[in-house]
JSON list of C-alpha atoms in Angstrom, two decimals:
[
{"chain": "A", "resi": 1, "resn": "MET", "atom": "CA", "xyz": [-63.93, -84.85, -9.33]},
{"chain": "A", "resi": 2, "resn": "SER", "atom": "CA", "xyz": [-62.51, -84.59, -12.79]},
{"chain": "A", "resi": 3, "resn": "ILE", "atom": "CA", "xyz": [-59.64, -86.67, -14.11]},
{"chain": "A", "resi": 4, "resn": "ALA", "atom": "CA", "xyz": [-57.35, -83.67, -14.15]},
{"chain": "A", "resi": 5, "resn": "GLU", "atom": "CA", "xyz": [-58.23, -82.82, -10.52]},
{"chain": "A", "resi": 6, "resn": "SER", "atom": "CA", "xyz": [-57.35, -86.37, -9.48]},
{"chain": "A", "resi": 7, "resn": "LEU", "atom": "CA", "xyz": [-54.07, -86.39, -11.35]},
{"chain": "A", "resi": 8, "resn": "LEU", "atom": "CA", "xyz": [-52.65, -82.96, -10.30]},
{"chain": "A", "resi": 9, "resn": "PRO", "atom": "CA", "xyz": [-51.75, -83.71, -6.68]},
{"chain": "A", "resi": 10, "resn": "GLU", "atom": "CA", "xyz": [-49.65, -86.65, -7.88]},
{"chain": "A", "resi": 11, "resn": "PHE", "atom": "CA", "xyz": [-48.21, -84.82, -10.71]},
{"chain": "A", "resi": 12, "resn": "ASP", "atom": "CA", "xyz": [-47.25, -81.90, -8.45]},
{"chain": "A", "resi": 13, "resn": "HIS", "atom": "CA", "xyz": [-45.54, -84.33, -6.09]},
{"chain": "A", "resi": 14, "resn": "GLU", "atom": "CA", "xyz": [-43.54, -85.88, -8.96]},
{"chain": "A", "resi": 15, "resn": "LEU", "atom": "CA", "xyz": [-42.51, -82.48, -10.20]},
{"chain": "A", "resi": 16, "resn": "GLU", "atom": "CA", "xyz": [-41.28, -81.40, -6.81]},
{"chain": "A", "resi": 17, "resn": "ALA", "atom": "CA", "xyz": [-39.37, -84.69, -6.26]},
{"chain": "A", "resi": 18, "resn": "THR", "atom": "CA", "xyz": [-37.92, -84.36, -9.72]},
{"chain": "A", "resi": 19, "resn": "ARG", "atom": "CA", "xyz": [-36.94, -80.75, -9.20]},
{"chain": "A", "resi": 20, "resn": "ARG", "atom": "CA", "xyz": [-35.00, -81.75, -6.02]},
{"chain": "A", "resi": 21, "resn": "VAL", "atom": "CA", "xyz": [-33.11, -84.48, -7.92]},
{"chain": "A", "resi": 22, "resn": "LEU", "atom": "CA", "xyz": [-32.31, -82.20, -10.88]},
{"chain": "A", "resi": 23, "resn": "GLU", "atom": "CA", "xyz": [-30.98, -79.49, -8.68]},
{"chain": "A", "resi": 24, "resn": "ARG", "atom": "CA", "xyz": [-28.26, -81.88, -7.51]},
{"chain": "A", "resi": 25, "resn": "VAL", "atom": "CA", "xyz": [-26.84, -82.57, -11.03]},
{"chain": "A", "resi": 26, "resn": "PRO", "atom": "CA", "xyz": [-23.44, -81.08, -11.16]},
{"chain": "A", "resi": 27, "resn": "GLU", "atom": "CA", "xyz": [-22.66, -79.25, -14.39]},
{"chain": "A", "resi": 28, "resn": "ASP", "atom": "CA", "xyz": [-19.04, -80.26, -14.30]},
{"chain": "A", "resi": 29, "resn": "GLN", "atom": "CA", "xyz": [-20.11, -83.89, -14.49]},
{"chain": "A", "resi": 30, "resn": "PHE", "atom": "CA", "xyz": [-22.52, -83.61, -17.46]},
{"chain": "A", "resi": 31, "resn": "ASP", "atom": "CA", "xyz": [-20.22, -85.78, -19.64]},
{"chain": "A", "resi": 32, "resn": "TRP", "atom": "CA", "xyz": [-19.86, -88.53, -16.99]},
{"chain": "A", "resi": 33, "resn": "GLN", "atom": "CA", "xyz": [-21.48, -91.83, -17.67]},
{"chain": "A", "resi": 34, "resn": "PRO", "atom": "CA", "xyz": [-21.40, -95.10, -15.50]},
{"chain": "A", "resi": 35, "resn": "HIS", "atom": "CA", "xyz": [-20.98, -97.38, -18.56]},
{"chain": "A", "resi": 36, "resn": "GLU", "atom": "CA", "xyz": [-20.21, -96.98, -22.16]},
{"chain": "A", "resi": 37, "resn": "LYS", "atom": "CA", "xyz": [-23.78, -98.10, -22.99]},
{"chain": "A", "resi": 38, "resn": "SER", "atom": "CA", "xyz": [-25.28, -95.63, -20.59]},
{"chain": "A", "resi": 39, "resn": "MET", "atom": "CA", "xyz": [-26.37, -92.12, -21.40]},
{"chain": "A", "resi": 40, "resn": "THR", "atom": "CA", "xyz": [-24.20, -89.35, -20.01]},
{"chain": "A", "resi": 41, "resn": "LEU", "atom": "CA", "xyz": [-25.39, -87.55, -16.80]},
{"chain": "A", "resi": 42, "resn": "GLY", "atom": "CA", "xyz": [-26.25, -84.40, -18.93]},
{"chain": "A", "resi": 43, "resn": "VAL", "atom": "CA", "xyz": [-28.25, -86.33, -21.48]},
{"chain": "A", "resi": 44, "resn": "LEU", "atom": "CA", "xyz": [-30.21, -88.28, -18.86]},
{"chain": "A", "resi": 45, "resn": "ALA", "atom": "CA", "xyz": [-30.92, -85.24, -16.84]},
{"chain": "A", "resi": 46, "resn": "SER", "atom": "CA", "xyz": [-31.98, -83.40, -20.00]},
{"chain": "A", "resi": 47, "resn": "HIS", "atom": "CA", "xyz": [-34.37, -86.35, -20.79]},
{"chain": "A", "resi": 48, "resn": "VAL", "atom": "CA", "xyz": [-35.89, -86.10, -17.34]},
{"chain": "A", "resi": 49, "resn": "ALA", "atom": "CA", "xyz": [-36.34, -82.42, -17.63]},
{"chain": "A", "resi": 50, "resn": "ASP", "atom": "CA", "xyz": [-37.87, -82.67, -21.12]},
{"chain": "A", "resi": 51, "resn": "ILE", "atom": "CA", "xyz": [-40.40, -85.53, -20.50]},
{"chain": "A", "resi": 52, "resn": "PRO", "atom": "CA", "xyz": [-43.15, -83.21, -19.16]},
{"chain": "A", "resi": 53, "resn": "SER", "atom": "CA", "xyz": [-43.09, -81.44, -22.63]},
{"chain": "A", "resi": 54, "resn": "TRP", "atom": "CA", "xyz": [-44.83, -84.55, -23.99]},
{"chain": "A", "resi": 55, "resn": "ALA", "atom": "CA", "xyz": [-48.09, -83.38, -22.36]},
{"chain": "A", "resi": 56, "resn": "GLU", "atom": "CA", "xyz": [-48.64, -80.97, -25.29]},
{"chain": "A", "resi": 57, "resn": "ALA", "atom": "CA", "xyz": [-48.06, -83.63, -28.03]},
{"chain": "A", "resi": 58, "resn": "SER", "atom": "CA", "xyz": [-50.30, -86.15, -26.29]},
{"chain": "A", "resi": 59, "resn": "LEU", "atom": "CA", "xyz": [-53.14, -84.01, -24.94]},
{"chain": "A", "resi": 60, "resn": "ARG", "atom": "CA", "xyz": [-53.38, -81.32, -27.48]},
{"chain": "A", "resi": 61, "resn": "HIS", "atom": "CA", "xyz": [-53.03, -83.71, -30.54]},
{"chain": "A", "resi": 62, "resn": "ASP", "atom": "CA", "xyz": [-54.50, -87.12, -31.44]},
{"chain": "A", "resi": 63, "resn": "GLU", "atom": "CA", "xyz": [-51.18, -88.55, -32.77]},
{"chain": "A", "resi": 64, "resn": "TYR", "atom": "CA", "xyz": [-47.49, -87.90, -32.90]},
{"chain": "A", "resi": 65, "resn": "ASP", "atom": "CA", "xyz": [-44.93, -89.24, -35.30]},
{"chain": "A", "resi": 66, "resn": "ILE", "atom": "CA", "xyz": [-41.42, -89.24, -33.81]},
{"chain": "A", "resi": 67, "resn": "ALA", "atom": "CA", "xyz": [-39.92, -89.72, -37.34]},
{"chain": "A", "resi": 68, "resn": "PRO", "atom": "CA", "xyz": [-42.53, -88.55, -39.80]},
{"chain": "A", "resi": 69, "resn": "PRO", "atom": "CA", "xyz": [-41.97, -89.61, -43.44]},
{"chain": "A", "resi": 70, "resn": "GLY", "atom": "CA", "xyz": [-40.34, -86.72, -45.32]},
{"chain": "A", "resi": 71, "resn": "GLY", "atom": "CA", "xyz": [-40.16, -84.61, -42.08]},
{"chain": "A", "resi": 72, "resn": "GLU", "atom": "CA", "xyz": [-37.64, -83.98, -39.29]},
{"chain": "A", "resi": 73, "resn": "PRO", "atom": "CA", "xyz": [-37.44, -86.66, -36.55]},
{"chain": "A", "resi": 74, "resn": "TYR", "atom": "CA", "xyz": [-37.93, -85.69, -32.89]},
{"chain": "A", "resi": 75, "resn": "GLU", "atom": "CA", "xyz": [-34.70, -84.49, -31.40]},
{"chain": "A", "resi": 76, "resn": "MET", "atom": "CA", "xyz": [-34.45, -84.25, -27.65]},
{"chain": "A", "resi": 77, "resn": "PRO", "atom": "CA", "xyz": [-33.13, -80.90, -26.40]},
{"chain": "A", "resi": 78, "resn": "ILE", "atom": "CA", "xyz": [-29.93, -81.24, -24.43]},
{"chain": "A", "resi": 79, "resn": "ALA", "atom": "CA", "xyz": [-29.12, -78.69, -21.67]},
{"chain": "A", "resi": 80, "resn": "GLY", "atom": "CA", "xyz": [-25.62, -77.19, -21.83]},
{"chain": "A", "resi": 81, "resn": "SER", "atom": "CA", "xyz": [-25.57, -76.07, -18.23]},
{"chain": "A", "resi": 82, "resn": "ALA", "atom": "CA", "xyz": [-27.24, -76.60, -14.89]},
{"chain": "A", "resi": 83, "resn": "ASP", "atom": "CA", "xyz": [-29.10, -73.33, -15.35]},
{"chain": "A", "resi": 84, "resn": "GLU", "atom": "CA", "xyz": [-30.38, -74.43, -18.83]},
{"chain": "A", "resi": 85, "resn": "LEU", "atom": "CA", "xyz": [-31.37, -77.80, -17.34]},
{"chain": "A", "resi": 86, "resn": "MET", "atom": "CA", "xyz": [-33.44, -76.17, -14.50]},
{"chain": "A", "resi": 87, "resn": "LYS", "atom": "CA", "xyz": [-35.01, -73.54, -16.87]},
{"chain": "A", "resi": 88, "resn": "MET", "atom": "CA", "xyz": [-36.04, -76.45, -19.28]},
{"chain": "A", "resi": 89, "resn": "PHE", "atom": "CA", "xyz": [-37.60, -78.42, -16.44]},
{"chain": "A", "resi": 90, "resn": "GLU", "atom": "CA", "xyz": [-39.36, -75.40, -14.91]},
{"chain": "A", "resi": 91, "resn": "GLU", "atom": "CA", "xyz": [-40.84, -74.50, -18.34]},
{"chain": "A", "resi": 92, "resn": "THR", "atom": "CA", "xyz": [-41.88, -77.97, -19.32]},
{"chain": "A", "resi": 93, "resn": "GLY", "atom": "CA", "xyz": [-43.26, -78.77, -15.93]},
{"chain": "A", "resi": 94, "resn": "LYS", "atom": "CA", "xyz": [-45.36, -75.59, -15.69]},
{"chain": "A", "resi": 95, "resn": "LYS", "atom": "CA", "xyz": [-46.68, -75.96, -19.23]},
{"chain": "A", "resi": 96, "resn": "ALA", "atom": "CA", "xyz": [-47.56, -79.67, -18.65]},
{"chain": "A", "resi": 97, "resn": "ARG", "atom": "CA", "xyz": [-49.32, -78.82, -15.45]},
{"chain": "A", "resi": 98, "resn": "ASP", "atom": "CA", "xyz": [-51.39, -76.13, -17.17]},
{"chain": "A", "resi": 99, "resn": "ILE", "atom": "CA", "xyz": [-52.26, -78.48, -20.04]},
{"chain": "A", "resi": 100, "resn": "ILE", "atom": "CA", "xyz": [-53.33, -81.30, -17.68]},
{"chain": "A", "resi": 101, "resn": "ALA", "atom": "CA", "xyz": [-55.38, -78.87, -15.55]},
{"chain": "A", "resi": 102, "resn": "SER", "atom": "CA", "xyz": [-57.23, -77.67, -18.63]},
{"chain": "A", "resi": 103, "resn": "THR", "atom": "CA", "xyz": [-57.90, -81.05, -20.18]},
{"chain": "A", "resi": 104, "resn": "SER", "atom": "CA", "xyz": [-61.39, -82.28, -20.16]},
{"chain": "A", "resi": 105, "resn": "ASP", "atom": "CA", "xyz": [-62.37, -85.84, -19.06]},
{"chain": "A", "resi": 106, "resn": "GLU", "atom": "CA", "xyz": [-63.60, -86.42, -22.67]},
{"chain": "A", "resi": 107, "resn": "THR", "atom": "CA", "xyz": [-60.16, -85.61, -23.98]},
{"chain": "A", "resi": 108, "resn": "PHE", "atom": "CA", "xyz": [-58.42, -87.74, -21.41]},
{"chain": "A", "resi": 109, "resn": "MET", "atom": "CA", "xyz": [-60.53, -90.75, -22.50]},
{"chain": "A", "resi": 110, "resn": "SER", "atom": "CA", "xyz": [-59.91, -90.16, -26.24]},
{"chain": "A", "resi": 111, "resn": "THR", "atom": "CA", "xyz": [-57.32, -92.24, -28.14]},
{"chain": "A", "resi": 112, "resn": "TRP", "atom": "CA", "xyz": [-53.80, -90.98, -28.84]},
{"chain": "A", "resi": 113, "resn": "THR", "atom": "CA", "xyz": [-51.46, -92.73, -31.30]},
{"chain": "A", "resi": 114, "resn": "LEU", "atom": "CA", "xyz": [-47.72, -92.68, -31.33]},
{"chain": "A", "resi": 115, "resn": "LYS", "atom": "CA", "xyz": [-46.09, -93.34, -34.74]},
{"chain": "A", "resi": 116, "resn": "SER", "atom": "CA", "xyz": [-42.64, -93.69, -36.12]},
{"chain": "A", "resi": 117, "resn": "GLY", "atom": "CA", "xyz": [-42.07, -93.40, -39.81]},
{"chain": "A", "resi": 118, "resn": "GLY", "atom": "CA", "xyz": [-45.94, -93.33, -40.36]},
{"chain": "A", "resi": 119, "resn": "GLU", "atom": "CA", "xyz": [-46.34, -96.70, -38.57]},
{"chain": "A", "resi": 120, "resn": "THR", "atom": "CA", "xyz": [-48.28, -97.06, -35.41]},
{"chain": "A", "resi": 121, "resn": "VAL", "atom": "CA", "xyz": [-46.16, -97.88, -32.53]},
{"chain": "A", "resi": 122, "resn": "ALA", "atom": "CA", "xyz": [-48.75, -97.48, -29.65]},
{"chain": "A", "resi": 123, "resn": "GLU", "atom": "CA", "xyz": [-52.35, -96.47, -29.17]},
{"chain": "A", "resi": 124, "resn": "MET", "atom": "CA", "xyz": [-54.01, -95.78, -25.90]},
{"chain": "A", "resi": 125, "resn": "PRO", "atom": "CA", "xyz": [-56.36, -93.38, -24.11]},
{"chain": "A", "resi": 126, "resn": "LYS", "atom": "CA", "xyz": [-54.71, -90.06, -23.41]},
{"chain": "A", "resi": 127, "resn": "ILE", "atom": "CA", "xyz": [-55.02, -90.66, -19.67]},
{"chain": "A", "resi": 128, "resn": "GLY", "atom": "CA", "xyz": [-52.89, -93.77, -20.23]},
{"chain": "A", "resi": 129, "resn": "VAL", "atom": "CA", "xyz": [-50.30, -91.65, -22.03]},
{"chain": "A", "resi": 130, "resn": "VAL", "atom": "CA", "xyz": [-50.06, -89.14, -19.13]},
{"chain": "A", "resi": 131, "resn": "ARG", "atom": "CA", "xyz": [-49.53, -92.00, -16.69]},
{"chain": "A", "resi": 132, "resn": "PHE", "atom": "CA", "xyz": [-47.27, -94.23, -18.79]},
{"chain": "A", "resi": 133, "resn": "PHE", "atom": "CA", "xyz": [-45.41, -91.94, -21.19]},
{"chain": "A", "resi": 134, "resn": "ILE", "atom": "CA", "xyz": [-45.10, -89.00, -18.93]},
{"chain": "A", "resi": 135, "resn": "MET", "atom": "CA", "xyz": [-45.45, -89.69, -15.16]},
{"chain": "A", "resi": 136, "resn": "ASN", "atom": "CA", "xyz": [-44.10, -93.32, -15.00]},
{"chain": "A", "resi": 137, "resn": "HIS", "atom": "CA", "xyz": [-41.43, -92.46, -17.54]},
{"chain": "A", "resi": 138, "resn": "VAL", "atom": "CA", "xyz": [-40.07, -89.50, -15.48]},
{"chain": "A", "resi": 139, "resn": "ILE", "atom": "CA", "xyz": [-40.15, -91.60, -12.34]},
{"chain": "A", "resi": 140, "resn": "HIS", "atom": "CA", "xyz": [-38.14, -94.37, -14.13]},
{"chain": "A", "resi": 141, "resn": "HIS", "atom": "CA", "xyz": [-35.50, -92.00, -15.43]},
{"chain": "A", "resi": 142, "resn": "ARG", "atom": "CA", "xyz": [-35.37, -89.97, -12.20]},
{"chain": "A", "resi": 143, "resn": "GLY", "atom": "CA", "xyz": [-34.58, -93.29, -10.50]},
{"chain": "A", "resi": 144, "resn": "GLN", "atom": "CA", "xyz": [-31.77, -93.88, -12.92]},
{"chain": "A", "resi": 145, "resn": "LEU", "atom": "CA", "xyz": [-30.54, -90.31, -12.20]},
{"chain": "A", "resi": 146, "resn": "THR", "atom": "CA", "xyz": [-30.37, -90.96, -8.49]},
{"chain": "A", "resi": 147, "resn": "VAL", "atom": "CA", "xyz": [-28.09, -93.99, -9.11]},
{"chain": "A", "resi": 148, "resn": "TYR", "atom": "CA", "xyz": [-25.80, -91.76, -11.20]},
{"chain": "A", "resi": 149, "resn": "LEU", "atom": "CA", "xyz": [-25.81, -89.22, -8.37]},
{"chain": "A", "resi": 150, "resn": "ARG", "atom": "CA", "xyz": [-25.04, -91.85, -5.73]},
{"chain": "A", "resi": 151, "resn": "LEU", "atom": "CA", "xyz": [-22.14, -93.24, -7.83]},
{"chain": "A", "resi": 152, "resn": "LEU", "atom": "CA", "xyz": [-20.80, -89.65, -8.00]},
{"chain": "A", "resi": 153, "resn": "ASP", "atom": "CA", "xyz": [-21.12, -89.43, -4.24]},
{"chain": "A", "resi": 154, "resn": "ILE", "atom": "CA", "xyz": [-23.68, -86.61, -4.42]},
{"chain": "A", "resi": 155, "resn": "PRO", "atom": "CA", "xyz": [-26.17, -86.56, -1.45]},
{"chain": "A", "resi": 156, "resn": "LEU", "atom": "CA", "xyz": [-29.70, -87.59, -2.61]},
{"chain": "A", "resi": 157, "resn": "PRO", "atom": "CA", "xyz": [-32.81, -85.65, -1.78]},
{"chain": "A", "resi": 158, "resn": "GLN", "atom": "CA", "xyz": [-35.99, -87.15, -0.42]},
{"chain": "A", "resi": 159, "resn": "THR", "atom": "CA", "xyz": [-38.46, -88.28, -3.08]},
{"chain": "A", "resi": 160, "resn": "TYR", "atom": "CA", "xyz": [-40.98, -90.56, -1.49]},
{"chain": "A", "resi": 161, "resn": "GLY", "atom": "CA", "xyz": [-39.58, -90.39, 2.00]},
{"chain": "A", "resi": 162, "resn": "ASN", "atom": "CA", "xyz": [-36.35, -90.26, 3.75]},
{"chain": "A", "resi": 163, "resn": "SER", "atom": "CA", "xyz": [-33.02, -90.75, 1.89]},
{"chain": "A", "resi": 164, "resn": "ALA", "atom": "CA", "xyz": [-29.88, -91.94, 3.50]},
{"chain": "A", "resi": 165, "resn": "ASP", "atom": "CA", "xyz": [-28.66, -88.29, 2.99]},
{"chain": "A", "resi": 166, "resn": "GLU", "atom": "CA", "xyz": [-31.79, -86.66, 4.24]},
{"chain": "A", "resi": 167, "resn": "PRO", "atom": "CA", "xyz": [-33.15, -88.98, 6.91]},
{"chain": "A", "resi": 168, "resn": "ASP", "atom": "CA", "xyz": [-35.46, -86.59, 8.70]},
{"chain": "A", "resi": 169, "resn": "MET", "atom": "CA", "xyz": [-38.72, -86.09, 6.83]}
]
């Protein structure tokens, strides 16, 4: 079994769980934030929807500079509506899945470098990037998003099993 074949069932599960959470984000609450130091609901949801797009930068390239000297820094796209949010997520998720599915074991084991201003921030095998920077990162921020939704009294979907709002799996 290839690395891609072993990753895809988990990736698919995470995409579906993420979709169920993002579908609950109310557009009329995009500007809400639980604390002044916290991201707004719309920014956090956009971040969650955008994370899968990192598959292209990490699997199709050997390095990425988030603030290249003399170039434009990375700017996260922010959805302006619930429809935009879901469209962004569906596009990034499908593209990421296709990229993962078509990546060879040799590529997964090659090194990827994250830079900022030309300086190396992190280096790791590309498989580690998929697990850490993409999958674990989306799980982390999806968890934050469920806390936001709970604070807004929005019923939570099942992700890894029953939720208090959806107890029958």
